[in-house]
CSV table of N, CA and C in Angstrom, one decimal:
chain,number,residue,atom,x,y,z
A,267,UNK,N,175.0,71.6,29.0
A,267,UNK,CA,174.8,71.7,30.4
A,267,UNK,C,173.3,71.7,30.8
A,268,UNK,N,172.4,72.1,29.4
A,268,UNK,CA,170.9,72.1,29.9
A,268,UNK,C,170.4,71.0,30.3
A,269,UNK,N,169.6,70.5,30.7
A,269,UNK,CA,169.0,68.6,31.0
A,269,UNK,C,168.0,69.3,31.6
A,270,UNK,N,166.8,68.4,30.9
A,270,UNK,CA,165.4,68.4,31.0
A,270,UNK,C,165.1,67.2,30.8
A,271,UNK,N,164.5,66.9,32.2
A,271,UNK,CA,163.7,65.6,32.7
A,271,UNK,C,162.6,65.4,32.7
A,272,UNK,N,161.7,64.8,32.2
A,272,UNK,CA,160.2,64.3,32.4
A,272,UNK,C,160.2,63.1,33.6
A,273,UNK,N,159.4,63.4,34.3
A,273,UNK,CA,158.8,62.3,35.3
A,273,UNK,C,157.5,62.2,35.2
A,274,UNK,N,157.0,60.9,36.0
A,274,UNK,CA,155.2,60.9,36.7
A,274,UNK,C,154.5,60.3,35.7
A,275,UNK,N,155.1,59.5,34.2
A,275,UNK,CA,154.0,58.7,33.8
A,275,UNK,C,154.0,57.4,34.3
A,276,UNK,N,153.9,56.4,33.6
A,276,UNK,CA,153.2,55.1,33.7
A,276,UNK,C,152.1,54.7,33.5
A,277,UNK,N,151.3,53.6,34.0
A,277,UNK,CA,149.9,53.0,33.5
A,277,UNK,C,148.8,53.1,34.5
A,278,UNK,N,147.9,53.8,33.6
A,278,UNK,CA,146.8,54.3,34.2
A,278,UNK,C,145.4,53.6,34.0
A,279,UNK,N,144.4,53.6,34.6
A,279,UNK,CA,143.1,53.4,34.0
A,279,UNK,C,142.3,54.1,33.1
A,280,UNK,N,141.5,53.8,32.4
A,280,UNK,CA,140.2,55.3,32.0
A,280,UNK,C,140.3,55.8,33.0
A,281,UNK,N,140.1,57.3,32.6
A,281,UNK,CA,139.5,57.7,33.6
A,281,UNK,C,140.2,58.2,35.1
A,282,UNK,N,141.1,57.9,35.0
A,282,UNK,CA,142.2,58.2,35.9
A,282,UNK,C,143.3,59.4,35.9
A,283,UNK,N,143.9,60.0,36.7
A,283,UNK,CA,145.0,61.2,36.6
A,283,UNK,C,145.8,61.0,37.0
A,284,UNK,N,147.1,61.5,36.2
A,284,UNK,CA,148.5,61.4,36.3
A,284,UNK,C,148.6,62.9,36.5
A,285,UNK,N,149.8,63.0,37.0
A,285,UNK,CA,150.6,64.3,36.8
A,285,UNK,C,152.0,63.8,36.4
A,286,UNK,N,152.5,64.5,35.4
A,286,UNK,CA,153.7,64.7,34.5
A,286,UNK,C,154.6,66.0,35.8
A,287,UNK,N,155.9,65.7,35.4
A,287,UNK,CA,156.9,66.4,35.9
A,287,UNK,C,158.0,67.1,34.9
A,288,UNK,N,158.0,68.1,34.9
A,288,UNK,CA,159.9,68.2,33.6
A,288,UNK,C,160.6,69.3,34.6
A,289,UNK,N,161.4,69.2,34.7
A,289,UNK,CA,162.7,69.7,35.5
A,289,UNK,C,163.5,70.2,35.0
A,290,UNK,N,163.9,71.4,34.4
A,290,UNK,CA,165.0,71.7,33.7
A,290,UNK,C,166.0,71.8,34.7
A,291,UNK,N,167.5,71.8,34.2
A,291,UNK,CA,168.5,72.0,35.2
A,291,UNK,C,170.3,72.6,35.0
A,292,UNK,N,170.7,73.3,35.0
A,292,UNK,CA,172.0,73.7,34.4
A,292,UNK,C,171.9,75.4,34.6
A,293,UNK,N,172.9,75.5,33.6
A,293,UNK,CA,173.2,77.2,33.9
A,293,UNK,C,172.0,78.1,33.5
A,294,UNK,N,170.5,77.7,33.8
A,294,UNK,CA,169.5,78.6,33.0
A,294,UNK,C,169.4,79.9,33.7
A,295,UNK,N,168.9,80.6,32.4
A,295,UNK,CA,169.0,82.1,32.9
A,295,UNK,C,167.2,82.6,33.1
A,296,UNK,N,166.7,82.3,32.0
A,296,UNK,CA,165.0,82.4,31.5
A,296,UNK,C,164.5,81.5,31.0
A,297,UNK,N,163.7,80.7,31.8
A,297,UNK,CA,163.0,79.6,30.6
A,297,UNK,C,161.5,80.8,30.3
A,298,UNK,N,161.6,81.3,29.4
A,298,UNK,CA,160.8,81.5,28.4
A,298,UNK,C,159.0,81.4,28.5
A,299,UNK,N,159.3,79.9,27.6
A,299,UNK,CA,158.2,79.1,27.7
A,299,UNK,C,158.6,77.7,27.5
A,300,UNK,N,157.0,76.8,27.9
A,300,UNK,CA,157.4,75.7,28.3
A,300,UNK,C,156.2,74.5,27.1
A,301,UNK,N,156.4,73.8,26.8
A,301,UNK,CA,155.5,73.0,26.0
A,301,UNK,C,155.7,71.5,26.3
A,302,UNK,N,154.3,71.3,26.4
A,302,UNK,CA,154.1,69.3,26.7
A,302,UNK,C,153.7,68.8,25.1
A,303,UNK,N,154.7,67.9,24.5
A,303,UNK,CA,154.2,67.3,23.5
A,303,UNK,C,154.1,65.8,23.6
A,304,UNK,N,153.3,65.5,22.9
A,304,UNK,CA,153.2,63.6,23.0
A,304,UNK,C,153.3,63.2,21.4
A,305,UNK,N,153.7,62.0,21.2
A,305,UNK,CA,153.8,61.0,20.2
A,305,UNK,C,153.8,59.9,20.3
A,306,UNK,N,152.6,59.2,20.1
A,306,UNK,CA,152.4,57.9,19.6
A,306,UNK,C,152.6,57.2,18.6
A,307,UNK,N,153.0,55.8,18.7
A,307,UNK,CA,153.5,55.1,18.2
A,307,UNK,C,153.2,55.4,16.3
A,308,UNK,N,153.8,55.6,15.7
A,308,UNK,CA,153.3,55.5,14.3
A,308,UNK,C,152.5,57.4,13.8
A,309,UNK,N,152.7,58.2,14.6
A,309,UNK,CA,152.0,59.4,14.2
A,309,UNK,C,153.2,60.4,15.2
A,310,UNK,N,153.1,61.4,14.4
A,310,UNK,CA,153.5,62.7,14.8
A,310,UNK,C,153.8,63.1,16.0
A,311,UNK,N,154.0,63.8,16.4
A,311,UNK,CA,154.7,64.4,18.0
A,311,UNK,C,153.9,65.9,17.3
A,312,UNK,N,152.7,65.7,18.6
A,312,UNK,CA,152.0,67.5,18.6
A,312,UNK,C,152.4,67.6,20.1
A,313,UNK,N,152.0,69.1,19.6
A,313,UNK,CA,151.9,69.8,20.7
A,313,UNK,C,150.5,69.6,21.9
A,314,UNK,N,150.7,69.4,23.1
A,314,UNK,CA,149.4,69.1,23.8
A,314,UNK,C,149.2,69.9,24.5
A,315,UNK,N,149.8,71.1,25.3
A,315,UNK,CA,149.3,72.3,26.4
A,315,UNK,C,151.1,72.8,26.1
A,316,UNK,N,150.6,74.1,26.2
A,316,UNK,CA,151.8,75.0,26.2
A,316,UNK,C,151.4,76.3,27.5
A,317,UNK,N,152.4,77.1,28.3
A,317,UNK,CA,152.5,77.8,28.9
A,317,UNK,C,153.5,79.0,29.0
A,318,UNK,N,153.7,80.4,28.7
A,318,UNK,CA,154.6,81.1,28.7
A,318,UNK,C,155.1,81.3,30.1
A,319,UNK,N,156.0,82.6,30.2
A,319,UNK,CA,156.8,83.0,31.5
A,319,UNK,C,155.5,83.5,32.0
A,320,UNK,N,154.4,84.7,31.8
A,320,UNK,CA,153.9,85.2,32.0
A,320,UNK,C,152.6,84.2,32.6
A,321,UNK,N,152.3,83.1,32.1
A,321,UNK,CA,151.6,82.2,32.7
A,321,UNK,C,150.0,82.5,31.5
A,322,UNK,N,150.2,82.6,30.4
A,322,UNK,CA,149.5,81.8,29.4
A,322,UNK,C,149.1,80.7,28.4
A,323,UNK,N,148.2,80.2,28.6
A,323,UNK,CA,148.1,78.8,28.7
A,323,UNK,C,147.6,78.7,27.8
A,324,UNK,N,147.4,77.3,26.7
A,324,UNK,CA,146.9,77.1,25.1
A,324,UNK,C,146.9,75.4,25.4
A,325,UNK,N,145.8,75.1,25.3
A,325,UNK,CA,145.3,73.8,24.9
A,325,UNK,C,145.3,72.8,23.5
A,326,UNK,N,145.7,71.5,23.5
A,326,UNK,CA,145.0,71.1,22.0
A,326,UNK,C,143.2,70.5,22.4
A,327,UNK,N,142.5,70.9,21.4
A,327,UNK,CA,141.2,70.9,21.6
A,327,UNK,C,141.2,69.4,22.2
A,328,UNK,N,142.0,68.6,21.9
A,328,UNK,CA,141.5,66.7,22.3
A,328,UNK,C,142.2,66.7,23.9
A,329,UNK,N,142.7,67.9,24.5
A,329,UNK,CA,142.6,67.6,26.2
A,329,UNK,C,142.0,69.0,26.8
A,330,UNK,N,141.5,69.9,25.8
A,330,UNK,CA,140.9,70.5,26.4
A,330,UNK,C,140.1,70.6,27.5
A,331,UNK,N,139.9,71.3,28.3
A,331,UNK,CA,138.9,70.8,29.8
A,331,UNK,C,139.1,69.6,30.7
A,332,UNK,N,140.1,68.8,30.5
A,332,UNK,CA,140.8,67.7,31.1
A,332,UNK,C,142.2,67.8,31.6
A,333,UNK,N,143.1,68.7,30.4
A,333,UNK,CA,145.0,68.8,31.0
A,333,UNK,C,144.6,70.3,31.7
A,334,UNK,N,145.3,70.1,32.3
A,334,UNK,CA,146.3,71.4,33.1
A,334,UNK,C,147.5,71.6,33.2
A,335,UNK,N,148.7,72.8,32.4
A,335,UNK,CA,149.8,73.0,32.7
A,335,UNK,C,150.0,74.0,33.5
A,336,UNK,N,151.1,73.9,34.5
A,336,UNK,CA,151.2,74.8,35.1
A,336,UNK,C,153.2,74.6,35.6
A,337,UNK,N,153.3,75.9,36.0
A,337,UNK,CA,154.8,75.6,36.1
A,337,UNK,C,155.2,76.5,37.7
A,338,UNK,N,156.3,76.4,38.0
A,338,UNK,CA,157.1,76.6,39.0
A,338,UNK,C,158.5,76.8,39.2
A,339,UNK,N,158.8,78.8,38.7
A,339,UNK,CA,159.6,79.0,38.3
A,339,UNK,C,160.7,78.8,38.6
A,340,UNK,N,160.2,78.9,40.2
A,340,UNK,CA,161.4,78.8,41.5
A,340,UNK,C,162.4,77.2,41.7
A,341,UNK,N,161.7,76.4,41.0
A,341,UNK,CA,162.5,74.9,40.3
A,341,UNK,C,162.7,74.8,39.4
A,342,UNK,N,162.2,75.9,38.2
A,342,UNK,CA,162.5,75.7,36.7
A,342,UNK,C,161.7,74.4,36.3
A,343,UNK,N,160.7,74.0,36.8
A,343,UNK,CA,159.9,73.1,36.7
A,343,UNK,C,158.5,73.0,36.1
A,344,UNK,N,157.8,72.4,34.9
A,344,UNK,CA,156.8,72.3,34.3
A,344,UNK,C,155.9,71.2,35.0
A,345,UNK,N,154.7,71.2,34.8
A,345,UNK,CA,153.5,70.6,35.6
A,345,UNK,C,152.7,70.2,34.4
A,346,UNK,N,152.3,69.0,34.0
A,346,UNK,CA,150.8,68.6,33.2
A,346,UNK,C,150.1,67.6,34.3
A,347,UNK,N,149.0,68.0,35.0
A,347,UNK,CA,147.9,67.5,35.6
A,347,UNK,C,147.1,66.7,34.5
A,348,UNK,N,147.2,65.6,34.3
A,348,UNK,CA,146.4,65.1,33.3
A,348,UNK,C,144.6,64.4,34.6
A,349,UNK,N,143.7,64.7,33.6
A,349,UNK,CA,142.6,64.1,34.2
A,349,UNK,C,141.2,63.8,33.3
A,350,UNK,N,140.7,62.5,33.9
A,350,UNK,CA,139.6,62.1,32.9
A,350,UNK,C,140.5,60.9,31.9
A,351,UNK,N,142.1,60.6,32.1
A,351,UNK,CA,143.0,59.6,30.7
A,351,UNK,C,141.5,58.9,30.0
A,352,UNK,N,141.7,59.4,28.7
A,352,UNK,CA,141.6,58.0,28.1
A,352,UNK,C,142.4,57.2,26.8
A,353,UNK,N,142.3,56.2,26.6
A,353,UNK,CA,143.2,55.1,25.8
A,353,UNK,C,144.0,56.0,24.7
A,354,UNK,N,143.0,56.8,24.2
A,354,UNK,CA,143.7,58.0,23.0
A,354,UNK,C,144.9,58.6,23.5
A,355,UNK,N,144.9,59.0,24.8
A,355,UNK,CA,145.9,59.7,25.1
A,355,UNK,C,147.5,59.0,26.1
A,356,UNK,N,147.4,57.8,24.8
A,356,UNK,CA,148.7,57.0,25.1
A,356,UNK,C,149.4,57.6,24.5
A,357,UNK,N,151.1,57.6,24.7
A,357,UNK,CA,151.9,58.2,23.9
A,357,UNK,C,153.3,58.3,25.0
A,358,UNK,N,154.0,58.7,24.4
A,358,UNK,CA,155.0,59.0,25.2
A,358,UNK,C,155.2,60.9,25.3
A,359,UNK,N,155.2,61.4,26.0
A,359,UNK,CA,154.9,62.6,26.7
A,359,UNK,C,156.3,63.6,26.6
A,360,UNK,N,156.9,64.3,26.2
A,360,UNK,CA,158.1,65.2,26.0
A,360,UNK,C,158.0,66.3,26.3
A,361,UNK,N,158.8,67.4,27.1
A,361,UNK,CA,158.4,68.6,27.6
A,361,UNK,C,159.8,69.4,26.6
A,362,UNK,N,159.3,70.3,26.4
A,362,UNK,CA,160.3,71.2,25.3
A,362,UNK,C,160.5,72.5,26.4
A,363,UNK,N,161.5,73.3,26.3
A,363,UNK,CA,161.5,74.3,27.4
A,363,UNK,C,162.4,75.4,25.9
A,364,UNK,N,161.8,76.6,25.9
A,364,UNK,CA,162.7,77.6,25.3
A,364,UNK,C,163.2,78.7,26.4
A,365,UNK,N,164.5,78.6,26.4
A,365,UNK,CA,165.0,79.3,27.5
A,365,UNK,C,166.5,79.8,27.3
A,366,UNK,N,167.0,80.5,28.1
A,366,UNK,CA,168.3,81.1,27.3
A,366,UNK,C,169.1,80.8,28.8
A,367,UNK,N,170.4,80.2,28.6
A,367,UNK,CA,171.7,80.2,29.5
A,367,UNK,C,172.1,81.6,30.3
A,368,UNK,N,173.1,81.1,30.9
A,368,UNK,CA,174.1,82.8,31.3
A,368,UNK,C,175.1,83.0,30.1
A,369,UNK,N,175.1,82.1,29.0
A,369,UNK,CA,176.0,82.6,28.1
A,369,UNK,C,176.0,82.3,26.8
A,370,UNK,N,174.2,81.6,26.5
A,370,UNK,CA,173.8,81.2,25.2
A,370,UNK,C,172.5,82.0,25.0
A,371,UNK,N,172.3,82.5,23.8
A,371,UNK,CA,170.7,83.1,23.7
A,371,UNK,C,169.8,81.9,24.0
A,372,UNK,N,168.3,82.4,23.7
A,372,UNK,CA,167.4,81.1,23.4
A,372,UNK,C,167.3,80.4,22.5
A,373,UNK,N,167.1,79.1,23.0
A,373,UNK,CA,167.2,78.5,22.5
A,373,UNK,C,166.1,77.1,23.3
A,374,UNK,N,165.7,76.1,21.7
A,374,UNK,CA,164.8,75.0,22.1
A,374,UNK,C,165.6,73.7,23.0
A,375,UNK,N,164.9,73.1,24.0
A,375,UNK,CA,165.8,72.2,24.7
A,375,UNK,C,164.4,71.0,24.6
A,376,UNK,N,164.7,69.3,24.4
A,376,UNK,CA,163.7,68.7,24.9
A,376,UNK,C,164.5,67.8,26.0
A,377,UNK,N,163.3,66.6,26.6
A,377,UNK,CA,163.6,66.1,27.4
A,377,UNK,C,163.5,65.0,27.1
A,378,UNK,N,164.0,63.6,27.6
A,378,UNK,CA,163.8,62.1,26.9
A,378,UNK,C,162.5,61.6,26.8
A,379,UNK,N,161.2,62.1,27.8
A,379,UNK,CA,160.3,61.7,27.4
A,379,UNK,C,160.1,60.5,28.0
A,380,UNK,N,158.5,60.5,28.6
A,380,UNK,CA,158.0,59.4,29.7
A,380,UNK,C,156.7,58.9,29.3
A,381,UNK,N,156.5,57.8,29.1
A,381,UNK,CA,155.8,57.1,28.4
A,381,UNK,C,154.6,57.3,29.5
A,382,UNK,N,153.2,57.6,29.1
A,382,UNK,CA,152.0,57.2,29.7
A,382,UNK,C,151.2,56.2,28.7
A,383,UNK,N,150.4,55.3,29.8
A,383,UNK,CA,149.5,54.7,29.1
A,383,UNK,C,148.6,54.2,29.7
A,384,UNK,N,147.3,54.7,29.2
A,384,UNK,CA,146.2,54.4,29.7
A,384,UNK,C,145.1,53.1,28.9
A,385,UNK,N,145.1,52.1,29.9
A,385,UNK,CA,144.8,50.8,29.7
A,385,UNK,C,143.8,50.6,30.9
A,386,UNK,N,142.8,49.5,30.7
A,386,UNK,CA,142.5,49.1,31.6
A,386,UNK,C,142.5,47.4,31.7
């Protein structure tokens, strides 16, 4: 029943800002916390900004001072403000939500994931 959507990438310039969208939606009870991870082609899927319920926030040092997460409880909705893109930060973009149902504990949920890429 859970579904988590990413929206808001596509192709960017250097230098330019996107904002990412993830939308959870179904029987949620608590989403928890919320995590933006990216994976490019040929390497790993990290973690790139994470945010709890309480609204604590953790950066990876390579978007530091550039991403912003932020979320919107009242939609069950996650936010990455990306700004400053550059080419490094191609990838395709996945939002993870840990959150618990009306009739499942917590548990990890992702989403299909929306491709950014910054080109000029």
């Amino acid at each position: 029943q859970v579904q988590l959507v990413e929206s808001g990438g596509g192709l960017v310039q250097p230098g330019g800002s996107l904002r990412l969208s993830c939308a959870a939606s179904g029987s949620i009870f608590r989403i928890n916390d919320m995590v933006w991870y990216r994976q490019a082609p040929g390497k790993q899927r990290d973690a790139v900004a994470s945010i709890t319920r309480s609204g604590i926030t953790n950066y990876a040092d390579s978007v530091k001072g550039r991403f912003i997460i932020s979320r919107d409880d009242a939609k069950s909705t996650a936010f990455l403000q990306m700004n400053s893109l550059k080419p490094e930060d191609t990838a395709v973009y996945y939002c993870n939500a840990y959150l618990s149902t009306y009739t499942s504990a917590f548990a990890h949920y992702w989403g299909q994931g929306t491709q950014v890429t910054v080109s000029s």
